[in-house]
PDB file of C-alpha atoms in Angstrom:
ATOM      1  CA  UNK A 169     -74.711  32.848 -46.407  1.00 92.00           C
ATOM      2  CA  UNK A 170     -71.474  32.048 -48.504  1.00 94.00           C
ATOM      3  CA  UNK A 171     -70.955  29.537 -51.335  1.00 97.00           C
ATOM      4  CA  UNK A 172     -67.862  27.298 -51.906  1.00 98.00           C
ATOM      5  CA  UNK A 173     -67.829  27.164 -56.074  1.00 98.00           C
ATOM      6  CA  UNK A 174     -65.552  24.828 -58.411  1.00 98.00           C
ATOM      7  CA  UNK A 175     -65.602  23.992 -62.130  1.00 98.00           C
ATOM      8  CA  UNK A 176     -64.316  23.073 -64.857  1.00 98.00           C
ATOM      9  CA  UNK A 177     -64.914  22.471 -69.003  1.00 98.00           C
ATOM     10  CA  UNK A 178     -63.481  19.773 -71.209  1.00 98.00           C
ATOM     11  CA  UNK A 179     -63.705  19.247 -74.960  1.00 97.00           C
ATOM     12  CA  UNK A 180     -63.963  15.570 -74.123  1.00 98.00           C
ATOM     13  CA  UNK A 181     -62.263  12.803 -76.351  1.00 97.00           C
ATOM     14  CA  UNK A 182     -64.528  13.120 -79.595  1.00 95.00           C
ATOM     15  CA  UNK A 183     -64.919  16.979 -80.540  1.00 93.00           C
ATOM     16  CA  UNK A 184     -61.984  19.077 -81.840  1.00 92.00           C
ATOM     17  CA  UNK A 185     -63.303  22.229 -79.946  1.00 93.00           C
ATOM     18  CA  UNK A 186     -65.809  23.189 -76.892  1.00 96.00           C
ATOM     19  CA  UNK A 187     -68.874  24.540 -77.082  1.00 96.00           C
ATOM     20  CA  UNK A 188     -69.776  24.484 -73.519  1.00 97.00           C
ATOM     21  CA  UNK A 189     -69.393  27.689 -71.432  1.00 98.00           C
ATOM     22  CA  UNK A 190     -69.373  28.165 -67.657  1.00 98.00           C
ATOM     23  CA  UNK A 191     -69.956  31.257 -65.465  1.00 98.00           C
ATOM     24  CA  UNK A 192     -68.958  31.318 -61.387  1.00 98.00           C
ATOM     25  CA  UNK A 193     -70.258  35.027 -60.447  1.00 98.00           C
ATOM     26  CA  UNK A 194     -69.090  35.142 -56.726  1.00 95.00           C
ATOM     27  CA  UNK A 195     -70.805  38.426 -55.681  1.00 96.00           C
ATOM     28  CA  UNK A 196     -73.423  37.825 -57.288  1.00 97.00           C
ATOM     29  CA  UNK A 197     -73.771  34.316 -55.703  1.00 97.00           C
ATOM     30  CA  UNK A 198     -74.682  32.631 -59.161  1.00 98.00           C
ATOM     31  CA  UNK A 199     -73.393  29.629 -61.366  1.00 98.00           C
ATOM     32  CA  UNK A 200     -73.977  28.669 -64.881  1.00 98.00           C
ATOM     33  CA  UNK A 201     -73.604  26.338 -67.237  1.00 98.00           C
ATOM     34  CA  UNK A 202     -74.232  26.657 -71.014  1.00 98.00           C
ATOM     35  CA  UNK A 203     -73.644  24.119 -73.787  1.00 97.00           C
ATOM     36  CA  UNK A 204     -74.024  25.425 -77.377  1.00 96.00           C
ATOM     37  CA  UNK A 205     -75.164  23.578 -80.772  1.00 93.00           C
ATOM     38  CA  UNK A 206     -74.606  24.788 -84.490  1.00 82.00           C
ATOM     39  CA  UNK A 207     -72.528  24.465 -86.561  1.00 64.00           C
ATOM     40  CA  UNK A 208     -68.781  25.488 -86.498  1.00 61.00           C
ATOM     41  CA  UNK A 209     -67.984  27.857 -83.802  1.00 71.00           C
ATOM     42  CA  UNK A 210     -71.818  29.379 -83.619  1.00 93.00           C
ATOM     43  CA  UNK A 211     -72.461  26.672 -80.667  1.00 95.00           C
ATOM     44  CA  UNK A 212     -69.455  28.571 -78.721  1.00 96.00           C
ATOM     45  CA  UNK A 213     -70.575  31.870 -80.246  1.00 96.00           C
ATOM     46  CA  UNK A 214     -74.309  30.917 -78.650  1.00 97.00           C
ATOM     47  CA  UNK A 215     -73.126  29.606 -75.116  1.00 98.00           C
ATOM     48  CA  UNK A 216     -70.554  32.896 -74.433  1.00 98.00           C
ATOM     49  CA  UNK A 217     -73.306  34.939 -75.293  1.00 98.00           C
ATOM     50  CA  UNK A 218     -76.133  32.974 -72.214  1.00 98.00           C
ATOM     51  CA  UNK A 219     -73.269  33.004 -69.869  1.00 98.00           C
ATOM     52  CA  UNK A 220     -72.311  36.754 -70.473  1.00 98.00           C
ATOM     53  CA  UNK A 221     -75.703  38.216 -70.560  1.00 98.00           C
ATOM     54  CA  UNK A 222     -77.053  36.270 -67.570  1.00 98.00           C
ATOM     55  CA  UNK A 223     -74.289  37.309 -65.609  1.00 98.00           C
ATOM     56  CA  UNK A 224     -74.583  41.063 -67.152  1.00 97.00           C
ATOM     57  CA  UNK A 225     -78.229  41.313 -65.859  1.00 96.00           C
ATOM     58  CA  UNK A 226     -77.439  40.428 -62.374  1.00 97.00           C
ATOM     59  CA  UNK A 227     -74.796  42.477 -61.836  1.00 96.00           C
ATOM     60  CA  UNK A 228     -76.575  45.347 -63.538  1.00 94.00           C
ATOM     61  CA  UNK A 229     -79.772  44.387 -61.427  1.00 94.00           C
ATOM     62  CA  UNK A 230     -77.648  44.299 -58.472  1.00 94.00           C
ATOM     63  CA  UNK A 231     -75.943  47.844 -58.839  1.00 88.00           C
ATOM     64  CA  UNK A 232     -79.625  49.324 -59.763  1.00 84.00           C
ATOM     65  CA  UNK A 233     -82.553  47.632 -58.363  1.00 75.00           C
ATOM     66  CA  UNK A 234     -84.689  50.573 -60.086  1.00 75.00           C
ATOM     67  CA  UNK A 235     -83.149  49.698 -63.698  1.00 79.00           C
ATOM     68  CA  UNK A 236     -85.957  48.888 -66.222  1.00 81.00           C
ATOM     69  CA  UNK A 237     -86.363  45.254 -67.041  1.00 89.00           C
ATOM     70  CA  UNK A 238     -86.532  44.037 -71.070  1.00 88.00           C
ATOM     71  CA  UNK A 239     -89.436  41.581 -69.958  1.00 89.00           C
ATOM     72  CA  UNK A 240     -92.618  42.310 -67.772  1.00 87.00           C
ATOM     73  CA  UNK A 241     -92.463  40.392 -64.162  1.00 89.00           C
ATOM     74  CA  UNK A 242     -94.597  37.415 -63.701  1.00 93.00           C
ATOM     75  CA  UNK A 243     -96.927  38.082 -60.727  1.00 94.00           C
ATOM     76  CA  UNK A 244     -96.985  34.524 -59.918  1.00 94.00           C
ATOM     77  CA  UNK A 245     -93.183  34.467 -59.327  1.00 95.00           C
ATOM     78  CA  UNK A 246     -91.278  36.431 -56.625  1.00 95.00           C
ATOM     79  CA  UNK A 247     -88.604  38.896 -57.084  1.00 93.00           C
ATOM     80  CA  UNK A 248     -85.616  36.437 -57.251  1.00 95.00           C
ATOM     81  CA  UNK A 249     -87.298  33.932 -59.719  1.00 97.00           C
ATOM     82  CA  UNK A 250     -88.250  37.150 -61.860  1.00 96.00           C
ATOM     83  CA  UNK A 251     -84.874  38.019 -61.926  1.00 96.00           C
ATOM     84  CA  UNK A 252     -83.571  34.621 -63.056  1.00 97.00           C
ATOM     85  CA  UNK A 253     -86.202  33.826 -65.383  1.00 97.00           C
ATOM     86  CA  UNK A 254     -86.011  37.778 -67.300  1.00 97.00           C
ATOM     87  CA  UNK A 255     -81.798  37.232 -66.973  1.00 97.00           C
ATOM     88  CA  UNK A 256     -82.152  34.022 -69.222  1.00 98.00           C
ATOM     89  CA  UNK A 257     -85.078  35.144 -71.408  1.00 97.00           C
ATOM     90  CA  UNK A 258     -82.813  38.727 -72.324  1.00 97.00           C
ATOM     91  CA  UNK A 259     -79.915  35.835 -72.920  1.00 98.00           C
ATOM     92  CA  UNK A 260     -82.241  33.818 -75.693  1.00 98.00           C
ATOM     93  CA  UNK A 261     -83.215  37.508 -77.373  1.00 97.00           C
ATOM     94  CA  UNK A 262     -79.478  38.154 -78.162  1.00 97.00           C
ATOM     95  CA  UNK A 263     -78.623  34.734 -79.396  1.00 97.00           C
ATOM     96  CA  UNK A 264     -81.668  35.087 -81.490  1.00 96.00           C
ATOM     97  CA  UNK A 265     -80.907  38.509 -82.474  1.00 96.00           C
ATOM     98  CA  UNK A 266     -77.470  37.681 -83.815  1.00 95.00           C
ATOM     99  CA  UNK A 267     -78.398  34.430 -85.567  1.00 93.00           C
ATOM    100  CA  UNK A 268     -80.732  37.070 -87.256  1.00 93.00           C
ATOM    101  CA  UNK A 269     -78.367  39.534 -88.391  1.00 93.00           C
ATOM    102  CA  UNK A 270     -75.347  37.383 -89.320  1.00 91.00           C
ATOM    103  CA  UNK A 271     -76.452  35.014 -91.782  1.00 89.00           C
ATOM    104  CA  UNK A 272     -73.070  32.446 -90.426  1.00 90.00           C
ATOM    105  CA  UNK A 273     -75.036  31.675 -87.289  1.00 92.00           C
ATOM    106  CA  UNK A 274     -78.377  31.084 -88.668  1.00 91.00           C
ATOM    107  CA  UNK A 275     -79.426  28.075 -86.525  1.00 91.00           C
ATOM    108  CA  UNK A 276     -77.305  28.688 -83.245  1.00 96.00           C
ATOM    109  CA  UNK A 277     -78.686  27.750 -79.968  1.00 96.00           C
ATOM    110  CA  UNK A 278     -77.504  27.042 -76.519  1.00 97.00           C
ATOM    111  CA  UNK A 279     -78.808  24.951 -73.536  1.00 97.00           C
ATOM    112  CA  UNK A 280     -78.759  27.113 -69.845  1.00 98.00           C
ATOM    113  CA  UNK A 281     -78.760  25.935 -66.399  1.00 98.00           C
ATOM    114  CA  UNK A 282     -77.933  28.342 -63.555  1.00 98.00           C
ATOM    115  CA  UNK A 283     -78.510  28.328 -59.632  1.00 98.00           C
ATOM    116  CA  UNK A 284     -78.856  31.781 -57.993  1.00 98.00           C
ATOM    117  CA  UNK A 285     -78.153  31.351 -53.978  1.00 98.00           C
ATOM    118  CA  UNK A 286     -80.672  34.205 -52.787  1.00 96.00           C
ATOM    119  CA  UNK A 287     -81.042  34.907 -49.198  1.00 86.00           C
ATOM    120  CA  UNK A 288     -83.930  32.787 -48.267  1.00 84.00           C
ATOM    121  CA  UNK A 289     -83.709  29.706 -50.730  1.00 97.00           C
ATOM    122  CA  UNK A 290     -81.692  28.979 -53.931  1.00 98.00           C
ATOM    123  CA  UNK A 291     -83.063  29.869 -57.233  1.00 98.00           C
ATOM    124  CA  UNK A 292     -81.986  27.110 -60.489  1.00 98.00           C
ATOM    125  CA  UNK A 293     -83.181  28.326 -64.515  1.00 98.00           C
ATOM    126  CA  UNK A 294     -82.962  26.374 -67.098  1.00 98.00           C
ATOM    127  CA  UNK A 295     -83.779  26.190 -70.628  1.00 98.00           C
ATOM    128  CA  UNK A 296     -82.523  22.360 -72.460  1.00 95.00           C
ATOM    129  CA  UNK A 297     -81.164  19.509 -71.372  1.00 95.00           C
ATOM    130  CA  UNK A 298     -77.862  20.217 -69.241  1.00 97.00           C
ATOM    131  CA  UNK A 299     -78.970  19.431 -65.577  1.00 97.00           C
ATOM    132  CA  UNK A 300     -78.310  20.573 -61.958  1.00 98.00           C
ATOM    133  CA  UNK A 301     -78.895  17.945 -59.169  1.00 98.00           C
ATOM    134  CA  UNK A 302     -78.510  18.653 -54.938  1.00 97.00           C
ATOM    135  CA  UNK A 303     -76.431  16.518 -53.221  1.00 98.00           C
ATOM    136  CA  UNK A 304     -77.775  16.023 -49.678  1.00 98.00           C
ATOM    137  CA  UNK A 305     -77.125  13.211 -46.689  1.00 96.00           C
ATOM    138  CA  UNK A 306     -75.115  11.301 -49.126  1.00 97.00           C
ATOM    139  CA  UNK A 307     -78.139  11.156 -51.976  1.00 98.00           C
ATOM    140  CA  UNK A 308     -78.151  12.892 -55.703  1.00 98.00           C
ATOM    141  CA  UNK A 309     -81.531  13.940 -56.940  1.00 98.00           C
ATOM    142  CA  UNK A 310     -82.525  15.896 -60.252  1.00 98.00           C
ATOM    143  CA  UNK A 311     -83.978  19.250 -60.064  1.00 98.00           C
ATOM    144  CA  UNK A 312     -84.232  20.030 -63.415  1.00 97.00           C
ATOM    145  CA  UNK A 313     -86.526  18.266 -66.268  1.00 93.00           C
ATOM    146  CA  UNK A 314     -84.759  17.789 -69.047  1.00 92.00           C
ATOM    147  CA  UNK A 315     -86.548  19.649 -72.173  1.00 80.00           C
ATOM    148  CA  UNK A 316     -85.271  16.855 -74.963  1.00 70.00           C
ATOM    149  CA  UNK A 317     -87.671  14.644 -77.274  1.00 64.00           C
ATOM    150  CA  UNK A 318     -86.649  11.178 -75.268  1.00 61.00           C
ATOM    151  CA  UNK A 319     -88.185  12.520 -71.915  1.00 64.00           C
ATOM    152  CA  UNK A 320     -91.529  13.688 -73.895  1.00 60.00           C
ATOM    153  CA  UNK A 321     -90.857  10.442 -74.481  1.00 58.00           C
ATOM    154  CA  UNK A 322     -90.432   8.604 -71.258  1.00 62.00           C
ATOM    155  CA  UNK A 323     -93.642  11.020 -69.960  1.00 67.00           C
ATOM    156  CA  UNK A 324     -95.844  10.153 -72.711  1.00 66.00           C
ATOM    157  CA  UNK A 325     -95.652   6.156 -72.319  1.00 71.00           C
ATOM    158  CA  UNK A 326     -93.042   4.018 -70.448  1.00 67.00           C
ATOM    159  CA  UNK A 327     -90.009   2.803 -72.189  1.00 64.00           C
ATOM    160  CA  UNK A 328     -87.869  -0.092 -71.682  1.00 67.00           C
ATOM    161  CA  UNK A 329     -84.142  -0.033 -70.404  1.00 68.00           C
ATOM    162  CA  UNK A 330     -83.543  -1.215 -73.786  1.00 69.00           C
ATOM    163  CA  UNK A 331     -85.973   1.315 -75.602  1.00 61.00           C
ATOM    164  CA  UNK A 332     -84.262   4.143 -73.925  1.00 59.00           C
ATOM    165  CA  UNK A 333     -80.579   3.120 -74.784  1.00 64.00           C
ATOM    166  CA  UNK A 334     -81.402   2.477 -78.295  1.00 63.00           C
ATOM    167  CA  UNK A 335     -83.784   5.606 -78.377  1.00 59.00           C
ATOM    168  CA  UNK A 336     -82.597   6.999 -81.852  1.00 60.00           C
ATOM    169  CA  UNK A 337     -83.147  10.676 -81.067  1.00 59.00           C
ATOM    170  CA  UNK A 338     -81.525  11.373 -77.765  1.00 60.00           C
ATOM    171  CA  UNK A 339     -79.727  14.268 -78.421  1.00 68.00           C
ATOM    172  CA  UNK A 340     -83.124  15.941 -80.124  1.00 71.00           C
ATOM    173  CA  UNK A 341     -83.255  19.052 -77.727  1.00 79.00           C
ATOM    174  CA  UNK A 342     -87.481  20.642 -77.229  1.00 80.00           C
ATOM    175  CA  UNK A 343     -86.482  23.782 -75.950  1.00 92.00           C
ATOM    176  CA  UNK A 344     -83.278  26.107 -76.241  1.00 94.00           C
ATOM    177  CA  UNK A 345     -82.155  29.345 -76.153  1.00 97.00           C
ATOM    178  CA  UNK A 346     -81.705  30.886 -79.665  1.00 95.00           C
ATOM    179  CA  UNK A 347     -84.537  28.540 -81.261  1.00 92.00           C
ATOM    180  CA  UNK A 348     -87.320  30.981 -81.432  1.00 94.00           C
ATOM    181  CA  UNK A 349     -87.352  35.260 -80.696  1.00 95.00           C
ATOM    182  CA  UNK A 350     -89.409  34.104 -76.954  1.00 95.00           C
ATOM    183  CA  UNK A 351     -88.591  30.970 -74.743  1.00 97.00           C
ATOM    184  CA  UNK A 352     -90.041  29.724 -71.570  1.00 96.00           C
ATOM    185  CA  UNK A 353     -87.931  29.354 -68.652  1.00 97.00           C
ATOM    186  CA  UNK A 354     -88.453  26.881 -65.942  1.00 97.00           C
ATOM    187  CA  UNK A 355     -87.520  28.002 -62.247  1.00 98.00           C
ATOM    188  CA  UNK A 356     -87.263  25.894 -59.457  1.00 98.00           C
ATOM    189  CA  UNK A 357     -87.081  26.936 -55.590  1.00 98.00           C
ATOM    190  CA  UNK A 358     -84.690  24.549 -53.507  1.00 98.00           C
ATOM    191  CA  UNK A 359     -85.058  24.979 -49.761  1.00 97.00           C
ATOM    192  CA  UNK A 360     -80.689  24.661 -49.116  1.00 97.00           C
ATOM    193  CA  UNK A 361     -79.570  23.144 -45.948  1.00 96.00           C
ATOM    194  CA  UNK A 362     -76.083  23.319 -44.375  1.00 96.00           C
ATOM    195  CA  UNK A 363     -73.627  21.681 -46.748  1.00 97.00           C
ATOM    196  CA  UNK A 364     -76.082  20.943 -49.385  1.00 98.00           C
ATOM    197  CA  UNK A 365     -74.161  20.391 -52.819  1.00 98.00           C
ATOM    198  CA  UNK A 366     -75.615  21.587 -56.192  1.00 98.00           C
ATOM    199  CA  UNK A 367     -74.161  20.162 -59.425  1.00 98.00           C
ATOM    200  CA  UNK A 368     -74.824  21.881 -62.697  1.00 99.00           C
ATOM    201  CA  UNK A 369     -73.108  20.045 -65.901  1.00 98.00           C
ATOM    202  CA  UNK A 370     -73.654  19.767 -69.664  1.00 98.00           C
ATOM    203  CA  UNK A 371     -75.467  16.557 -71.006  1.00 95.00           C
ATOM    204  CA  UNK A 372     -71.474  15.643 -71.914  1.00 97.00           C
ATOM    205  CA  UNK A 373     -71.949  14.215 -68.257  1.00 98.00           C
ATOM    206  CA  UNK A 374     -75.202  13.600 -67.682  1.00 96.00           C
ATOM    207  CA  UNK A 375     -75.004  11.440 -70.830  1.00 92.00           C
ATOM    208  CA  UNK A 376     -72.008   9.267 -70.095  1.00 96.00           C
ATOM    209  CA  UNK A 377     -71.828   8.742 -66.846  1.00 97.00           C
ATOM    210  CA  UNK A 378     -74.649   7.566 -63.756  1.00 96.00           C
ATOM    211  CA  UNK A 379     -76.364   9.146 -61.489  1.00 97.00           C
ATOM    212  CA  UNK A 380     -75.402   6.312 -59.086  1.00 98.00           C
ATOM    213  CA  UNK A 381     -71.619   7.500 -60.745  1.00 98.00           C
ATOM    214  CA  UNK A 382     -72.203  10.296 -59.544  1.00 98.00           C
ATOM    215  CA  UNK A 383     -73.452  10.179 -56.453  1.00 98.00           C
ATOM    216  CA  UNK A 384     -70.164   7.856 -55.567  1.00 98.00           C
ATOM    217  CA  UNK A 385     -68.128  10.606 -56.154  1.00 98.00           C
ATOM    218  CA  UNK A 386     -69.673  13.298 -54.243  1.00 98.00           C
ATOM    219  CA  UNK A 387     -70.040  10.750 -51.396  1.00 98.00           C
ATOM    220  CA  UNK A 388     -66.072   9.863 -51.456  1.00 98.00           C
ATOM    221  CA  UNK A 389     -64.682  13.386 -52.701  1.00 98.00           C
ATOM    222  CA  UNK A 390     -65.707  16.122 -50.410  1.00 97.00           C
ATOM    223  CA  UNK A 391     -63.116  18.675 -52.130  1.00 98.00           C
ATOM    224  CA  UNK A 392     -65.169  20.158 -54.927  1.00 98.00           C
ATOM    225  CA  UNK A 393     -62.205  20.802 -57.531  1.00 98.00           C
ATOM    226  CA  UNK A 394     -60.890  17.520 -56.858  1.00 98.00           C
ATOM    227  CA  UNK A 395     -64.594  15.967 -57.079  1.00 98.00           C
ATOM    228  CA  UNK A 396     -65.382  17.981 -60.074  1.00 98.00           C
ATOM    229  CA  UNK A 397     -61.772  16.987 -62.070  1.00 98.00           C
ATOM    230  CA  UNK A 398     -63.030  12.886 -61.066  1.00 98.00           C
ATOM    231  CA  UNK A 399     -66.513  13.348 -62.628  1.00 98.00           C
ATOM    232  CA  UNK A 400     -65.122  14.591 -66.062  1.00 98.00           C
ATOM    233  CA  UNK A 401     -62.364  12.349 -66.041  1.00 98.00           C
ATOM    234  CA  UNK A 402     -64.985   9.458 -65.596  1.00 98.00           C
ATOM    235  CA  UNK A 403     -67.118  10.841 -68.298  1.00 98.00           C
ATOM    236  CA  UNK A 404     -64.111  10.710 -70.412  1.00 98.00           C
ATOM    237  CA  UNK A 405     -63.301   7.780 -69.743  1.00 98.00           C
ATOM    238  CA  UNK A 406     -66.427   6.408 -70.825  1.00 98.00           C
ATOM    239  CA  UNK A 407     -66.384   7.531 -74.217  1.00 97.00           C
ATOM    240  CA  UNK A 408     -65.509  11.586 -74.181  1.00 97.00           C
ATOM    241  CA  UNK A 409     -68.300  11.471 -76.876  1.00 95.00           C
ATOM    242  CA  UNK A 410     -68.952  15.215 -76.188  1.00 95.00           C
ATOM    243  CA  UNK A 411     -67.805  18.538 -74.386  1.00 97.00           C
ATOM    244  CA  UNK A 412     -68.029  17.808 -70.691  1.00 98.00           C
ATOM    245  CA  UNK A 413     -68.691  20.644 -67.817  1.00 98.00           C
ATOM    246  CA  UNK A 414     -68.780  20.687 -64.336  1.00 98.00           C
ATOM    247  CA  UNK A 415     -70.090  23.329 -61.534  1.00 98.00           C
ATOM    248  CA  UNK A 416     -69.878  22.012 -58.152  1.00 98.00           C
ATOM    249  CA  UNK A 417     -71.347  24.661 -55.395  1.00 98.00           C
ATOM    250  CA  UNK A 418     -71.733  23.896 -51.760  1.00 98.00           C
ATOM    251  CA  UNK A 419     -74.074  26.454 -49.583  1.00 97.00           C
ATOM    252  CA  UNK A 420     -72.983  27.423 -45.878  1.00 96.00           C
ATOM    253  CA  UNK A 421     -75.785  29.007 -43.952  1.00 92.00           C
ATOM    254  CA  UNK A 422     -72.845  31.198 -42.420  1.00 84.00           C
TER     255      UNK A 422
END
């Protein structure tokens, strides 16, 4: 099994500085993609800190498959989800832990989506509202829920077209890392086939662009840098009302 990986971050044409962070850990076969909130640079501060400590735990877990975990495994999850689930739940107890102790990022959080190719299926965490979707036989689906306060929203009663654009909380996020000293992860298992495409990418897409967009591009562009640089340059050109980031990784069977 071998993954092709490309991605990118943008401040987009609104912000004066990016709070989104992205991880490609190649031997590890993992991607993430973290966008921070807060206040001056504690959003930055908050996604560096999920991307580094995620990737930290799996390459310590890899090195030392004996080494003592900081959470207790969930019996209902197999090793591999374990592992994802503990990697991000470590990730929100440092964010917390600092926005503790230094009083200048009091209220720092970050958003997490990752997508952990293990040997018999692929593995995506995530904690907020930044997505990853599969691309397969020319069709984008979701995998991930979005934990924000329009899709409690959209579950509890049905909304209009129009009630959703002019929904005035959409950026109100239910669930983050840094919010609170515990946080549940969601894992989801994806059975990959040959050539299957998984995209992972701050709501500074999701939020601007289509999934029909999207699905376009992956259809037309089947180089991932040059696919990934025409999804944030569409996003931008939509507005650029926030950071933008892009993981594009495609999973060979061989």
């Amino acid at each position: 099994m071998r993954i092709e990986v490309a991605g990118s971050t943008h401040v987009g044409m609104k912000r004066n500085h990016n709070e989104d962070n992205y991880l490609v850990l190649t031997e590890e076969n993992l991607v993430v993609v973290a966008d921070g909130m807060g206040g001056h640079s504690s959003g930055e501060i908050a996604s560096r800190i999920a991307v580094d400590e995620l990737g930290e735990f799996f390459r310590m877990t890899s090195k030392d498959q004996d080494a003592t975990w900081p959470f207790k495994m969930d019996k209902q999850r197999n090793y591999d989800e374990n592992r994802l689930s503990t990697g991000i739940k470590l990730a929100n107890a440092r964010i917390f832990e600092r926005a503790t102790v230094d009083t200048k990022y009091k209220g720092m959080g970050t958003t997490i989506v990752s997508v952990h190719f293990a040997d018999s299926a692929v593995y995506v965490g995530h904690v907020g509202d930044s997505r990853v979707y599969f691309f397969r036989g020319g069709i984008l689906q979701q995998v991930t829920e979005d934990h924000s306060l329009l899709n409690d929203y959209l579950k509890a009663k049905k909304l209009s077209p129009e009630e959703i654009e002019n929904f005035p909380h959409k950026n109100v996020i239910v669930r983050a890392l840094g919010m609170k000293e515990q946080v549940q992860v969601d894992v989801t298992r994806v059975d990959p086939l040959e050539n299957d495409v998984f995209l992972l990418c701050s709501d500074g897409l999701s939020g601007m662009i289509s999934d029909a967009q999207m699905q376009d591009i992956l259809s037309r562009t089947p180089e991932l840098e040059k696919a990934c640089g025409q999804l944030i340059d569409l996003a931008n050109a939509a507005g650029g009302n926030d950071n933008v980031t892009c993981v594009l990784a495609r999973y060979h069977a061989a």
